[in-house]
Short mmCIF file of C-alpha atoms and ligand atoms in Angstrom, two decimals:
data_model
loop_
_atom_site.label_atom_id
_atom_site.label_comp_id
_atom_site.label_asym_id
_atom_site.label_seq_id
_atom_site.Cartn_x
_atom_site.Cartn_y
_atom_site.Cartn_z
CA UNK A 1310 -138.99 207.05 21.64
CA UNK A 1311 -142.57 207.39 20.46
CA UNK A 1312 -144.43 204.14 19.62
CA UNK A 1313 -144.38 205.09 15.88
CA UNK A 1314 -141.40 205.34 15.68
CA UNK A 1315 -140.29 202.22 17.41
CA UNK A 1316 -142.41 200.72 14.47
CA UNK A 1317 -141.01 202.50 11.98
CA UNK A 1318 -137.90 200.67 12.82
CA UNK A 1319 -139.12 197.19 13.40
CA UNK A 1320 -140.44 197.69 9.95
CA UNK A 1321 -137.48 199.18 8.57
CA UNK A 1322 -135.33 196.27 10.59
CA UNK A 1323 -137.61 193.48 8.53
CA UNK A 1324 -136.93 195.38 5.53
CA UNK A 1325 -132.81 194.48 5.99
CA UNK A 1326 -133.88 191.21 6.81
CA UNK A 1327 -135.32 190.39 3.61
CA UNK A 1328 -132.85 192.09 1.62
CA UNK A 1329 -129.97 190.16 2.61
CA UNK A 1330 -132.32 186.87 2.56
CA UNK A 1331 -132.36 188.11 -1.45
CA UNK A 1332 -128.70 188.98 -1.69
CA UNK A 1333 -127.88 185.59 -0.48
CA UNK A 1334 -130.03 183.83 -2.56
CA UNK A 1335 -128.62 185.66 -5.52
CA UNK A 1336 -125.26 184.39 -4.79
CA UNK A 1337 -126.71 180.86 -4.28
CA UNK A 1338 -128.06 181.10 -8.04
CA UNK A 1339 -124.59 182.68 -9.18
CA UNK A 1340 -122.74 179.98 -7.87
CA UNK A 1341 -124.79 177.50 -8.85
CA UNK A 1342 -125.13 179.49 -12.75
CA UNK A 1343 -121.38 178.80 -12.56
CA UNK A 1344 -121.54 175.17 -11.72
CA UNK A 1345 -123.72 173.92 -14.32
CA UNK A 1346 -121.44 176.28 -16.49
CA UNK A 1347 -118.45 173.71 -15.68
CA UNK A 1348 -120.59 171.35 -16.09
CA UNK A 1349 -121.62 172.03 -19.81
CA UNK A 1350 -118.19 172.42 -20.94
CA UNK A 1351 -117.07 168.94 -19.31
CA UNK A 1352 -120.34 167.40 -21.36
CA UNK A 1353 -119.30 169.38 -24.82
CA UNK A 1354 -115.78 167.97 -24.66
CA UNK A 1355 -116.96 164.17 -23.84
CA UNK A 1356 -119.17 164.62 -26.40
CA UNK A 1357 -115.99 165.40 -28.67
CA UNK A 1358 -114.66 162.24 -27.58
CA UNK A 1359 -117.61 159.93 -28.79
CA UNK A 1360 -117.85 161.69 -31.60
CA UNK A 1361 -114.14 160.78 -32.45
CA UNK A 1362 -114.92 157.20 -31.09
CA UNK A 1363 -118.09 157.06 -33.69
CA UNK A 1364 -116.03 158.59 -36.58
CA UNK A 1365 -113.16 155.64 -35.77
CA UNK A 1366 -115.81 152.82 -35.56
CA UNK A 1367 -117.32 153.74 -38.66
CA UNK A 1368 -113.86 153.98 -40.28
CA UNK A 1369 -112.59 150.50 -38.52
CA UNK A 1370 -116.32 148.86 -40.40
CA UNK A 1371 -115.74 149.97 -43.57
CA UNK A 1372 -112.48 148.93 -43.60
CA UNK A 1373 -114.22 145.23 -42.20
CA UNK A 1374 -116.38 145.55 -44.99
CA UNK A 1375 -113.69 145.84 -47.74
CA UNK A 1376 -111.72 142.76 -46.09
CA UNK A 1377 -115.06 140.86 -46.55
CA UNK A 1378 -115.77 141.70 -49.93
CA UNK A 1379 -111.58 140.36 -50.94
CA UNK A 1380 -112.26 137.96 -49.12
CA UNK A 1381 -115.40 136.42 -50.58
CA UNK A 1382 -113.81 136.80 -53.94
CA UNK A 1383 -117.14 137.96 -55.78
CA UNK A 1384 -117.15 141.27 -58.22
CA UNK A 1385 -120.18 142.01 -56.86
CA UNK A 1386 -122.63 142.14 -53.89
CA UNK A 1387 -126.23 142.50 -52.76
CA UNK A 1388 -127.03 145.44 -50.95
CA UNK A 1389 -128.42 143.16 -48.07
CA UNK A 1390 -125.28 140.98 -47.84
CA UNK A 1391 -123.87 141.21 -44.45
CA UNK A 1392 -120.69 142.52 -46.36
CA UNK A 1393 -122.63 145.76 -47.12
CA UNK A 1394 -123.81 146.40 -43.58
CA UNK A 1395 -120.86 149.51 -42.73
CA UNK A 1396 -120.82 152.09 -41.86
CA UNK A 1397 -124.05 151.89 -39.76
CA UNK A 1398 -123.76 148.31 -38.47
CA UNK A 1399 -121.16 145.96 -38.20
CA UNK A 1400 -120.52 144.11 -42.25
CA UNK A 1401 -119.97 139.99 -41.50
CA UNK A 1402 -119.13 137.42 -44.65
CA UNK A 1403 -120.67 137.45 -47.62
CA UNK A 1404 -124.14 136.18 -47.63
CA UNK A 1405 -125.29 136.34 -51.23
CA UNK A 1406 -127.62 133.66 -52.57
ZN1 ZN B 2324 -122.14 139.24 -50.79
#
């Protein structure tokens, strides 16, 4: 075997190499793709969950508030009584002046 030639296929032998150094790194990213795929779809549907948590909270204060408001037995109240504090934070008793 000429000397070229046994070049030629040292080169060509490096050449394998670094293909199947790329082939496995492209199944490294795949599978990895596919994990944070899993992932996502675990976050979307705890997400659904608080939301639905949220959307009953805000419910659960608004119904606070109205059982404030019968309770302090005024016809009206100020918008910064602590009865008017739902939905965004939680309404207390009446604190008119
Ligand atoms: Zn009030």
């Amino acid at each position: 075997m000429s000397d070229d030639l046994i070049e030629r296929l040292a080169g060509l032998g490096e050449s394998m190499t670094t293909l199947k150094l790329i082939g496995d790194l492209q199944d490294r990213i795949e599978a990895q793709a596919a994990e944070l795929e899993d992932q996502s779809k675990q976050i979307a549907s705890q997400m659904n969950v608080i939301y639905d948590i949220s959307a009953e909270v805000q419910n659960l204060r608004e119904l606070l508030a109205a059982a404030y408001i019968e309770l302090s037995g005024k016809d009206g109240h100020a918008s910064d009584c602590a009865t008017s504090n739902a939905p965004a934070m939680t309404p207390g008793r009446c604190d008119c002046d």
